[in-house]
XYZ file of C-alpha atoms in Angstrom:
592
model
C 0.000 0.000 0.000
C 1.296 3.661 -0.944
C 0.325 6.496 0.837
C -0.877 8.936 -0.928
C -2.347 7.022 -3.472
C -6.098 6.524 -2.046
C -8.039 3.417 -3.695
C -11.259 5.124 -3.729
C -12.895 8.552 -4.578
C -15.692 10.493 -3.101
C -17.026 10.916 -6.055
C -18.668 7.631 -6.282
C -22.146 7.181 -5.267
C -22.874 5.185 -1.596
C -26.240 5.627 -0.792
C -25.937 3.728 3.060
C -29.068 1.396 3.486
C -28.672 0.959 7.259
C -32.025 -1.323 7.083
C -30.364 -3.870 4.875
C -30.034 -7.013 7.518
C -26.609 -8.434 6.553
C -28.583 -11.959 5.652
C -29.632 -11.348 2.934
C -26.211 -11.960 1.138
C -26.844 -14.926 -0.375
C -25.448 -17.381 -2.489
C -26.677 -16.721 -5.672
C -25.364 -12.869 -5.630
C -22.103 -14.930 -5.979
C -23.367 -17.374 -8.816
C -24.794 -14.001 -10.531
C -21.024 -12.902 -10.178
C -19.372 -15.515 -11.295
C -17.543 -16.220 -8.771
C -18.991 -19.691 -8.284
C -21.073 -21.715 -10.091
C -24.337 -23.798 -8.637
C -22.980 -26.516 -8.001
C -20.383 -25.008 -6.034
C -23.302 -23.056 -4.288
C -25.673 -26.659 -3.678
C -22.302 -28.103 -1.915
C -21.931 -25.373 0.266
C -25.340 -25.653 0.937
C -25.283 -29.435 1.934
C -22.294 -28.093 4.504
C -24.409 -25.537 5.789
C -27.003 -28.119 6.608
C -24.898 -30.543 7.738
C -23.106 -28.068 10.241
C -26.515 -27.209 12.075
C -27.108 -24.030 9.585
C -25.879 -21.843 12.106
C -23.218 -19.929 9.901
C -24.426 -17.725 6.768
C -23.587 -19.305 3.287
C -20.979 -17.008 2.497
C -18.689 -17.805 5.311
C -19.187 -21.350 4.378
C -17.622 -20.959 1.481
C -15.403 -18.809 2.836
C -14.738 -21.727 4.764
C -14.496 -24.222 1.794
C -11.962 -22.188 -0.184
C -14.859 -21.708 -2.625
C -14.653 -17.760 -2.375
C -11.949 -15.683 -0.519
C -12.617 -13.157 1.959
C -12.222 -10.306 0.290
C -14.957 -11.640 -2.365
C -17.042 -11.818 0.678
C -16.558 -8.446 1.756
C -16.650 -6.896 -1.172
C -20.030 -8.518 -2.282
C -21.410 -7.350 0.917
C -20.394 -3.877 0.325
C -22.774 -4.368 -2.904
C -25.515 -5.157 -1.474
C -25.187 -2.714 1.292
C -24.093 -0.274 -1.484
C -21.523 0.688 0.016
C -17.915 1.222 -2.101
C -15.439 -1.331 -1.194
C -11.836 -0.441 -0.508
C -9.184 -2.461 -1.731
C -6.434 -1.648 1.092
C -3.757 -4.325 -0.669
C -3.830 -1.731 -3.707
C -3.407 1.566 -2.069
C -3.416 3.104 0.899
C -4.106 6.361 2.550
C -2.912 10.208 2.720
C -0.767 11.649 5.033
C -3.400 14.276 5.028
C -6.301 11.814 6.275
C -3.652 10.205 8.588
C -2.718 12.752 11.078
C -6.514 13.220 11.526
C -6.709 10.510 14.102
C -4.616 9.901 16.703
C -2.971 5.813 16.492
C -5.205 5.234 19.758
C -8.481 6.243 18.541
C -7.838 4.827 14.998
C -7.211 1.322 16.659
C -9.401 1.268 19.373
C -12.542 1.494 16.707
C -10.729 -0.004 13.587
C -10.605 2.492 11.463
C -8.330 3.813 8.325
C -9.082 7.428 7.461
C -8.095 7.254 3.628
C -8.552 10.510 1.949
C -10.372 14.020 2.422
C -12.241 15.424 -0.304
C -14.751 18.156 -0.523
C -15.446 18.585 3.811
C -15.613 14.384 3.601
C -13.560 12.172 4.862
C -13.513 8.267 3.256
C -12.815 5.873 6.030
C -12.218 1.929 5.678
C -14.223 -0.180 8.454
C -14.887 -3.765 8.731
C -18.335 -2.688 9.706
C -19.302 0.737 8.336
C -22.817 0.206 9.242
C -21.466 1.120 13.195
C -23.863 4.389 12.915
C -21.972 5.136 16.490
C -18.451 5.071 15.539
C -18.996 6.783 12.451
C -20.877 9.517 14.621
C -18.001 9.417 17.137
C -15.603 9.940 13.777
C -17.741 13.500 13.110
C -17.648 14.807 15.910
C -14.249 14.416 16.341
C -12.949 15.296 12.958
C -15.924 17.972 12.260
C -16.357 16.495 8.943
C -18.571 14.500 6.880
C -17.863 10.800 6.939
C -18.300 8.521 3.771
C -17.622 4.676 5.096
C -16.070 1.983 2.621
C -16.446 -1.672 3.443
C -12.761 -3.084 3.913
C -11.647 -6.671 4.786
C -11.472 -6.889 8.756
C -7.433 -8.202 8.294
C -6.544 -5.917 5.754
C -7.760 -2.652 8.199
C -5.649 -4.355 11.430
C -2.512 -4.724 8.860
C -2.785 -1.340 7.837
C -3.392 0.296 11.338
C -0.077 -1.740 12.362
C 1.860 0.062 9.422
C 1.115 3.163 9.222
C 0.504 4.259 13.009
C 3.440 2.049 14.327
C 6.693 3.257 12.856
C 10.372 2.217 13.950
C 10.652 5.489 16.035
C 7.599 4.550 18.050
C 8.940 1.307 18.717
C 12.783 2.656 19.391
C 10.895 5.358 21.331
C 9.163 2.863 23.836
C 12.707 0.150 23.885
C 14.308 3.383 24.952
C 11.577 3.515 27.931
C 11.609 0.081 28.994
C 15.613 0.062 29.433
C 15.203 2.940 31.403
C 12.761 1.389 33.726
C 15.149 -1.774 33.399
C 18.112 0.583 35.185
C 15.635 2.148 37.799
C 14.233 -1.154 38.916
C 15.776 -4.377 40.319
C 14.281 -7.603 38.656
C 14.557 -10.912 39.956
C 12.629 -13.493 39.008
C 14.498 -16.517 40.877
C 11.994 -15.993 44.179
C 8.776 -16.987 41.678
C 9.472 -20.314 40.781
C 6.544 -20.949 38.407
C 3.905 -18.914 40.504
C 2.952 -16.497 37.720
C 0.195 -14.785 39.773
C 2.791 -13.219 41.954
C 4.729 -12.042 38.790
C 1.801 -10.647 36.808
C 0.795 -8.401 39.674
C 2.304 -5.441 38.237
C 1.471 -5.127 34.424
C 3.715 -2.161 33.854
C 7.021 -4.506 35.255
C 9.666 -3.321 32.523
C 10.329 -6.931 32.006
C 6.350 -7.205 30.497
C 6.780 -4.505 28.343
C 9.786 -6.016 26.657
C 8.263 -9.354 26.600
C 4.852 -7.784 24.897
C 6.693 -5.236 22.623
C 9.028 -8.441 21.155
C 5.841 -10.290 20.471
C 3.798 -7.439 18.860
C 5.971 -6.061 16.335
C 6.799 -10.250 15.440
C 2.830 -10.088 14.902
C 3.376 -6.516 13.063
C 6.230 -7.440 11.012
C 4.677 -11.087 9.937
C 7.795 -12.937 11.167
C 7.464 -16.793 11.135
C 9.947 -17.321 14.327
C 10.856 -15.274 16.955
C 14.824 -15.729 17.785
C 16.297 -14.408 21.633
C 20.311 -15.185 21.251
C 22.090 -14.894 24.773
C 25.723 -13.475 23.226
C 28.902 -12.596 25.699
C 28.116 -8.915 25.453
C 24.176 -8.471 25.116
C 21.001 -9.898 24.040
C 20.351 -10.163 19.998
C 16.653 -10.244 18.956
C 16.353 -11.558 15.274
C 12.774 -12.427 13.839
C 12.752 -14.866 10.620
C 10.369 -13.054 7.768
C 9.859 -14.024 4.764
C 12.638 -16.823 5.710
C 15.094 -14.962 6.208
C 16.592 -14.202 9.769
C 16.914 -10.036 10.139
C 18.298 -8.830 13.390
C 15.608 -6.446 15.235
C 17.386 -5.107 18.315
C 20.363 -5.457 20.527
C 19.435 -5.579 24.366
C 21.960 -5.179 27.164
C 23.277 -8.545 28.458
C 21.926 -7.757 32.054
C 18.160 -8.220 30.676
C 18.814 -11.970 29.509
C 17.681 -13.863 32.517
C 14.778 -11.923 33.045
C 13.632 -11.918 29.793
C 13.806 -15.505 29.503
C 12.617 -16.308 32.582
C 9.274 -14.275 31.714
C 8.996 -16.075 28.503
C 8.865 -19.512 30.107
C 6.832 -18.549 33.022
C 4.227 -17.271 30.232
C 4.711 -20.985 28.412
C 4.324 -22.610 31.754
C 7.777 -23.945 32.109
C 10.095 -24.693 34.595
C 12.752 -21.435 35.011
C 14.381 -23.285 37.618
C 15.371 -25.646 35.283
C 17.945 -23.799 33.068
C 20.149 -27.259 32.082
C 17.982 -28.803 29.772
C 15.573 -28.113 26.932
C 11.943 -27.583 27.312
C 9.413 -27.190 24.692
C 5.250 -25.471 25.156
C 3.212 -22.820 23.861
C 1.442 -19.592 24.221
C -1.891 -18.386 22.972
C -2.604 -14.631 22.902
C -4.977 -12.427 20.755
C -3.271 -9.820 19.387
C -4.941 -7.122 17.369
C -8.150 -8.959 17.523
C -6.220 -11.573 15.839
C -5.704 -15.098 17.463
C -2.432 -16.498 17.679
C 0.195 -19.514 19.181
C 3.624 -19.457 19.618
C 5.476 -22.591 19.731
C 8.170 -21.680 22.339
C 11.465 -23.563 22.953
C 14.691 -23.138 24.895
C 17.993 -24.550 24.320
C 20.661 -24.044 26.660
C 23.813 -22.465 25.517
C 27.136 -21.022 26.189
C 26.005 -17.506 27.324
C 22.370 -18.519 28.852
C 19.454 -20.042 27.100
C 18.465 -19.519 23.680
C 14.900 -19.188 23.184
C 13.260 -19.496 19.646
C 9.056 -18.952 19.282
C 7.114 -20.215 16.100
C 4.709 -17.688 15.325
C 1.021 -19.366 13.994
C -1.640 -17.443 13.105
C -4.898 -19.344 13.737
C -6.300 -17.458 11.046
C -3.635 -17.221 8.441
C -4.099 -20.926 7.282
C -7.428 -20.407 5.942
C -5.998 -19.424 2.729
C -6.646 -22.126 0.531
C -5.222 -23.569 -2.713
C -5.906 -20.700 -4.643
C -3.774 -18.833 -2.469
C -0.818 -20.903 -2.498
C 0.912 -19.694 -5.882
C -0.191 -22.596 -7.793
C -0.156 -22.458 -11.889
C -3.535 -23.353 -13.457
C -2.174 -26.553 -14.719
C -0.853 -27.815 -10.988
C -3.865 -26.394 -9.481
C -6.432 -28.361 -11.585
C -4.277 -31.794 -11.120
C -4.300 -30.997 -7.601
C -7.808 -30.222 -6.627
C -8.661 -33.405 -9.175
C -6.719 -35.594 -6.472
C -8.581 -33.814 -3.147
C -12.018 -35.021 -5.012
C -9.996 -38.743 -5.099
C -12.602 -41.628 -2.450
C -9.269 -43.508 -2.086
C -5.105 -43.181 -2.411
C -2.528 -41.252 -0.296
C -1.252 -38.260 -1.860
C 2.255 -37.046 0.294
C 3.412 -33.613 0.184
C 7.330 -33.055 0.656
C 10.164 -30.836 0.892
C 12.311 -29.110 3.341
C 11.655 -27.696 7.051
C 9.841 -24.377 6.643
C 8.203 -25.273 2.554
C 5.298 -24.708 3.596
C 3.861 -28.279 3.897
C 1.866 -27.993 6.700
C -0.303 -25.074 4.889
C -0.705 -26.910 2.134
C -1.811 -30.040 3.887
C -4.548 -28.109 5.415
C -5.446 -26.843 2.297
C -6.356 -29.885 1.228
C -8.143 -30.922 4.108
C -10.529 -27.829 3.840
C -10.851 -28.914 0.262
C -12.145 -31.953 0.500
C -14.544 -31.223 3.496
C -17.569 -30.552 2.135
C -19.737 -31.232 5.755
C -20.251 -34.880 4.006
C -16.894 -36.578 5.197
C -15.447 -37.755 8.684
C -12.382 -36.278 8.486
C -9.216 -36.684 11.387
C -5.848 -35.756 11.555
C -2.751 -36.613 13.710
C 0.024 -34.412 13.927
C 3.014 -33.519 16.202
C 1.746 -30.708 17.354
C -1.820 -29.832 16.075
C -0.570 -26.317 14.287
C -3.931 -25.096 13.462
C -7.371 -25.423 14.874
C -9.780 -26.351 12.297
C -13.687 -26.244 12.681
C -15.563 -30.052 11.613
C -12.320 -31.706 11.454
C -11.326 -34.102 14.169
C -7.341 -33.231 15.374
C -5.430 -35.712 17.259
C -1.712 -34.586 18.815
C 0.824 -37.269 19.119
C 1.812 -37.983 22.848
C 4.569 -40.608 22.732
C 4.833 -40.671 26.920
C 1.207 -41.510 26.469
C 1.358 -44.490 23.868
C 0.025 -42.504 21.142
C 2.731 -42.464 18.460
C 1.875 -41.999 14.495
C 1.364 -45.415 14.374
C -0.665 -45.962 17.386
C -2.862 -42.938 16.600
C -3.013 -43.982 12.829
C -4.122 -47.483 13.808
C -7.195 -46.317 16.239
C -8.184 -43.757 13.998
C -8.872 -46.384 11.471
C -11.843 -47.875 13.691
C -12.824 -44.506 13.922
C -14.638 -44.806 10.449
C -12.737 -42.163 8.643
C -12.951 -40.978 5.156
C -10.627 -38.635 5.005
C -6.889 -38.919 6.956
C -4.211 -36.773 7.473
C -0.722 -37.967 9.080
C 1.483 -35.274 9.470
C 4.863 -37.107 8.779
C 6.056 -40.341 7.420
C 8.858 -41.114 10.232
C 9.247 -44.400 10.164
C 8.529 -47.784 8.779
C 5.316 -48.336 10.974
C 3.486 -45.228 10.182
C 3.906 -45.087 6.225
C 2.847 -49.079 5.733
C -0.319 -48.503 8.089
C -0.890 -45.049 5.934
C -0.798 -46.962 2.523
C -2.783 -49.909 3.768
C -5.418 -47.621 4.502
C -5.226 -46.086 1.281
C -5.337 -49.016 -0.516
C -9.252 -50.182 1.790
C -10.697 -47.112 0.953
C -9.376 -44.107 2.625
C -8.121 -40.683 0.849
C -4.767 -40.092 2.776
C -2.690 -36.941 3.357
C 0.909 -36.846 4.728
C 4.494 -35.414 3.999
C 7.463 -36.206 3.696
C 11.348 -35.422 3.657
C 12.539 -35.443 0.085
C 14.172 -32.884 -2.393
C 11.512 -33.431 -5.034
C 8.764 -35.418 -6.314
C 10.588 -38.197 -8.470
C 12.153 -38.922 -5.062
C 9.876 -40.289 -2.586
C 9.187 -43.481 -3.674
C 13.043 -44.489 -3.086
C 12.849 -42.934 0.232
C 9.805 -45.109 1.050
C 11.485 -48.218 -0.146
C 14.608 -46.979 1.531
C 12.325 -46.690 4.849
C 11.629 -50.531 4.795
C 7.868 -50.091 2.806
C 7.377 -52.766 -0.032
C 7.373 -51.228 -3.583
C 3.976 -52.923 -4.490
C 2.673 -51.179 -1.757
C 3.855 -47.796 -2.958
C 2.933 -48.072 -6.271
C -0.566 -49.449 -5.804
C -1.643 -46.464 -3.194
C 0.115 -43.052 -4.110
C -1.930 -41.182 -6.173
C 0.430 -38.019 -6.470
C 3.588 -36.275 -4.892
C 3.351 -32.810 -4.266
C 7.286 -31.108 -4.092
C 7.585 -27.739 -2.949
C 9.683 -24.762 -2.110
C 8.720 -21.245 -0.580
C 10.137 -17.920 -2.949
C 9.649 -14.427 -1.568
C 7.605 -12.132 -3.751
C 8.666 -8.851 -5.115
C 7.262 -5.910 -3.069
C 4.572 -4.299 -5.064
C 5.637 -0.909 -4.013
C 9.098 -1.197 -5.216
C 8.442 -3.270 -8.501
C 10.365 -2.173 -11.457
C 11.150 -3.563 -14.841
C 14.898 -4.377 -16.511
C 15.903 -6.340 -19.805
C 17.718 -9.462 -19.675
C 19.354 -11.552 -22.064
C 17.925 -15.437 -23.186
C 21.844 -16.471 -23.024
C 22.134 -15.019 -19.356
C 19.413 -17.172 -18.122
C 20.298 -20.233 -19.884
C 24.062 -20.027 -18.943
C 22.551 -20.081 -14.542
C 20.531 -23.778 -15.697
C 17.280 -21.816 -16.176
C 14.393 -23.771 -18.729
C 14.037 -20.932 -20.607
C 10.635 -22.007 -23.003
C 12.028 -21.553 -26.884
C 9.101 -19.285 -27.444
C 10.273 -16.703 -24.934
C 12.202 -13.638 -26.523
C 12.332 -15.260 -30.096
C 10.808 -11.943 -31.039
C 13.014 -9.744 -29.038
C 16.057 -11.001 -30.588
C 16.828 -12.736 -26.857
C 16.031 -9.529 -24.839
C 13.510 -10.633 -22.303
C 11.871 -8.493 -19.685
C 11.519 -9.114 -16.552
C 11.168 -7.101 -12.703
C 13.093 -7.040 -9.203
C 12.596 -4.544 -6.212
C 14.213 -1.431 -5.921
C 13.684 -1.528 -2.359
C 12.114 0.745 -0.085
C 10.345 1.270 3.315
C 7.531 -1.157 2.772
C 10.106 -4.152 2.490
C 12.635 -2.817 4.539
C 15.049 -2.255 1.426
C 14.665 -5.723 0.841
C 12.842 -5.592 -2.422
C 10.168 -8.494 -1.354
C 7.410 -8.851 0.852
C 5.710 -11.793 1.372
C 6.070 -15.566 0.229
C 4.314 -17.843 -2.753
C 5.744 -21.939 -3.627
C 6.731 -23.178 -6.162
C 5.509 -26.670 -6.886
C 6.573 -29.963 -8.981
C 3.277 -32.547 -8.859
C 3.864 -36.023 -9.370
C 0.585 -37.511 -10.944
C 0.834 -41.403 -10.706
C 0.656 -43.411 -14.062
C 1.128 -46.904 -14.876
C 4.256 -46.465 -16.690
C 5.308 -44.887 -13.007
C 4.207 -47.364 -11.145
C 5.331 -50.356 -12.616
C 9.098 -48.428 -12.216
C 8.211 -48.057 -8.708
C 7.772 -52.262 -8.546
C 11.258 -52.964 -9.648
C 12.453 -50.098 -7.956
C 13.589 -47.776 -10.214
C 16.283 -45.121 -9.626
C 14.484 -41.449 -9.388
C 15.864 -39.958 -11.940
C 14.264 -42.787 -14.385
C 10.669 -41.897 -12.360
C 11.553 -38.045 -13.346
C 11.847 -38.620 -16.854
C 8.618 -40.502 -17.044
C 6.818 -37.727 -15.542
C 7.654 -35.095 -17.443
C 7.015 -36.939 -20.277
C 3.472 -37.481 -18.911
C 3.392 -33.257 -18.448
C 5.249 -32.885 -15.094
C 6.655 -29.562 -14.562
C 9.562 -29.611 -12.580
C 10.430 -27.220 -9.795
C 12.775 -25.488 -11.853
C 9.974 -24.832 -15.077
C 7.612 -23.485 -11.945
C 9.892 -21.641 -10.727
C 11.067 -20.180 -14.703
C 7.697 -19.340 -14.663
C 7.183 -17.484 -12.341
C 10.283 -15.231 -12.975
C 8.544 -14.425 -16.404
C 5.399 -13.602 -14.313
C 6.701 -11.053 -12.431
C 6.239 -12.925 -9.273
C 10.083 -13.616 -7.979
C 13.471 -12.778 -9.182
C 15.917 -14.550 -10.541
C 18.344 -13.951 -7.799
C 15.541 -15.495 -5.277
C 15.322 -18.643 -7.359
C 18.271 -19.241 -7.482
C 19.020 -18.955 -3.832
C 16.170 -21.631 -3.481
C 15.627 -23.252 -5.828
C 19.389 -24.048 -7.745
C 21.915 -23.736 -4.066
């Protein structure tokens, strides 16, 4: 979002129907769209009745991945009409900034976006709150013109543009001097955090709650606290790649830490050996968990926090960067009554989002659906989760076993680690059962030998995988900062990249394509944000009768791009020509 370049104008018409009950969005104003078509609408229906028909339609398909969001919103703005305001295309003015202060803005959700005329254009989530927007006149003295704006999107904004780097250096600078003025020692508390949290303004808090707010604000996947000789290093991991955030003073480290794990409900007496829990906490509105783990070390205890936004995975496949021709193979194997389909790649691919993908693909309100995983990441609504608790007994295969009397149609196992677990997964593929899991491999071609390497038998392999889903994540190039250069068809080819023959034949070889200048959006980074890039492996019987005499991968590779595979290195070629990544980023990926 720029400021200064306002998404809307006041010129457009918005008469506000404040009688119009918000039921009476329906489905077919999204048929009449064409954003879905009826059958899309009659299974969302069957989901609504099968749920107890207590949510509307749209957020069902919300829900389903049928419709996004924003489609939501913005087809509730129409019927309301009321103009909807796009806040991922533009932003506001400085002018209508400064208008509201960053506490009244956030305390009743609202962007100011332009002025125009005596009128100022807001952004709400709910501009049908006749008291807010009379609160917003009196206040500003002027006429207020409400656009419909999606609920996220507003909360994103209000984090960028009324939380700068001063503000935050501004209240560090505060905490460290409460730090100096107080004496904290946390050794006397054991884990009795109701003495502890008696005093809310304890410098220690604030440090603990401004480290976890601008992780939130800055969309950072991991939250790293480094004990060094000297001081403290904060780094956050966005957009995968670890940036340092502040330095603290090495006198902060044990209370710091010990805060953290008193907030995870761990031991802080125990500073020897790992220990491993998690947080909730709504931030913003928002929901989140953090995964929190320390390690001692040299200096102290290292302490690293996965960051999971409960509402970040409802994204769906169409959100995932796929091309049409992946995306159509892959929802054609979530419609699949039988067969395991294994997603795999690296730590941090983004497996676990597309896993749940699927899952909200494929329920429809008509399946029994349950899941084991180690931990349960996300919450999801109609789906049954089980967490793996090995002191317990209930391993992968133990779970995998009793969920199998549990009449499932639809399983999800969130790792292949062993032997046990992946023969137990395919058997139940093979009686009936559409199975999801992942696995460790470098690409598609490649898991099959790692399954026979495991110990599984190659007729079992071949007669229950349906498809193998490789993938890696790229980072986007910021929208702000996007810019065009020329580059040659020989400099591409000469890195390993597929360049397709048709590309720059009329050019004479010059091709065009875009990178990121770099500027305050993306922190002079040039991207913001992450999309995969994806190799599916659809099964064939060429393929699997390799897989029974155990074929190499690199013969399994070259049968499936015969049969139309594109590789992760054609994706990824793609995508450069797209506009969506760089070359530089691909190659860090995709080619180290």
């Amino acid at each position: 979002m720029e400021p200064g370049n306002p998404v809307i104008s006041l010129s457009q018409q918005s008469l506000l129907v404040w009688n119009i009950s918000p039921g009476m969005l329906t489905g077919d104003v999204f048929v009449d769209e064409g954003l879905i078509t009826p059958y899309q609408l009659q299974l969302a229906v069957n989901k609504q009745v099968e749920t107890g028909g207590n949510d509307p339609i749209a957020k069902v398909m919300v829900d389903m991945g049928l419709i996004s969001e924003k489609d939501r919103i913005r087809m509730t703005g129409k019927v309301w009409d009321i103009p909807f305001a796009d806040l991922e295309k533009g932003g506001p003015t400085q002018e209508a900034l400064k208008l509201l202060t960053p506490q009244f803005a956030k305390r009743f959700k609202i962007l100011p976006l332009a002025i125009q005329e005596g009128t100022l254009a807001v952004a709400m989530a709910n501009p049908l709150d006749v008291f807010v927007i009379d609160e917003l006149r009196m206040n500003t003295g002027l006429e207020i013109q409400p656009f419909i704006a999606v609920d996220e999107e507003v909360t994103a904004a209000l984090g960028e543009y009324y939380a700068s780097d001063v503000s935050v250096t501004h209240e560090l600078d505060g905490v460290m001097k409460d730090f100096d003025e107080k004496t904290v020692d946390l050794s006397s508390h054991a884990n009795k955090e109701e003495e502890y949290d008696e005093d809310d303004e304890a410098p220690v808090i604030r440090l603990a709650n401004l480290i976890i707010n601008q992780a939130v604000s800055e969309k950072a996947s991991d939250i790293h606290i480094e004990p060094r000789k000297n001081d403290l290093l904060v780094r956050f991991r966005i957009d995968g790649i670890m940036v340092e955030i502040m330095r603290l003073p090495r006198k902060v480290s044990n209370a710091l830490t010990s805060r953290f794990k008193i907030i995870a409900n761990m031991d802080i007496a125990e500073k020897r050996a790992p220990q491993d829990n998690r947080i909730s906490a709504t931030i913003n509105g928002a929901e989140y968990d953090f995964r929190v783990s320390t390690l001692p070390v040299v200096y102290g205890e290292k302490i690293v926090m996965r960051v999971l936004d409960k509402g970040g995975i409802n994204v769906g496949l169409s959100k995932l960067g796929f091309l049409p021709h992946n995306y159509k193979a892959l929802e054609d194997l979530a419609t699949r009554s039988y067969g395991i389909c294994l997603v795999t790649g690296p730590t941090g691919s983004g497996k676990s989002t597309t896993l749940y993908s699927l899952i909200n693909q494929t329920n429809d309100g008509l399946k029994n659906i349950i899941t084991i995983e180690d931990p349960v990441e996300y919450e999801l609504e109609s789906i049954n989760q089980c967490a793996v608790n090995k002191k317990a007994g209930m391993t992968f295969a133990a779970g995998l076993r009793a969920m199998l009397r549990q009449d499932p149609d639809v399983i999800m196992v969130g790792e292949m680690r062993d032997e046990e677990t992946a023969t137990i997964a395919m058997e139940a593929a093979m009686t009936g059962h559409l199975v999801f899991s992942t696995l460790h491999t470098n690409d598609a071609p490649s898991a099959p030998g790692r399954l026979i390497d495991m110990g599984v038998e190659p007729f079992l392999i071949s007669s229950s995988i349906i498809g193998v889903l490789a993938q890696r994540l790229i980072r986007v190039i910021c929208p702000n900062c996007k810019e065009q250069y020329t580059a040659t068809r020989e400099s591409l080819i000469r890195y390993g990249f597929p360049v397709p023959e048709e590309v720059g034949a009329d050019t004479h070889g010059e091709i065009t394509l875009f990178k990121g200048r770099g500027c305050e959006k993306c922190k002079n980074s040039g991207y913001k944000g992450r999309s995969g890039v994806h190799e599916l492996l659809v099964m064939t019987d060429d393929i699997r009768d390799r897989i029974l005499h155990s074929a190499p991968a690199h013969e399994i590779r070259n049968l499936a791009v015969a049969n139309g595979m594109k590789t992760l290195q054609h994706d990824a070629m793609q995508k450069i020509l797209n506009g969506v990544t760089t070359v530089d980023e691909v190659i860090r990926v995709i080619y180290s």
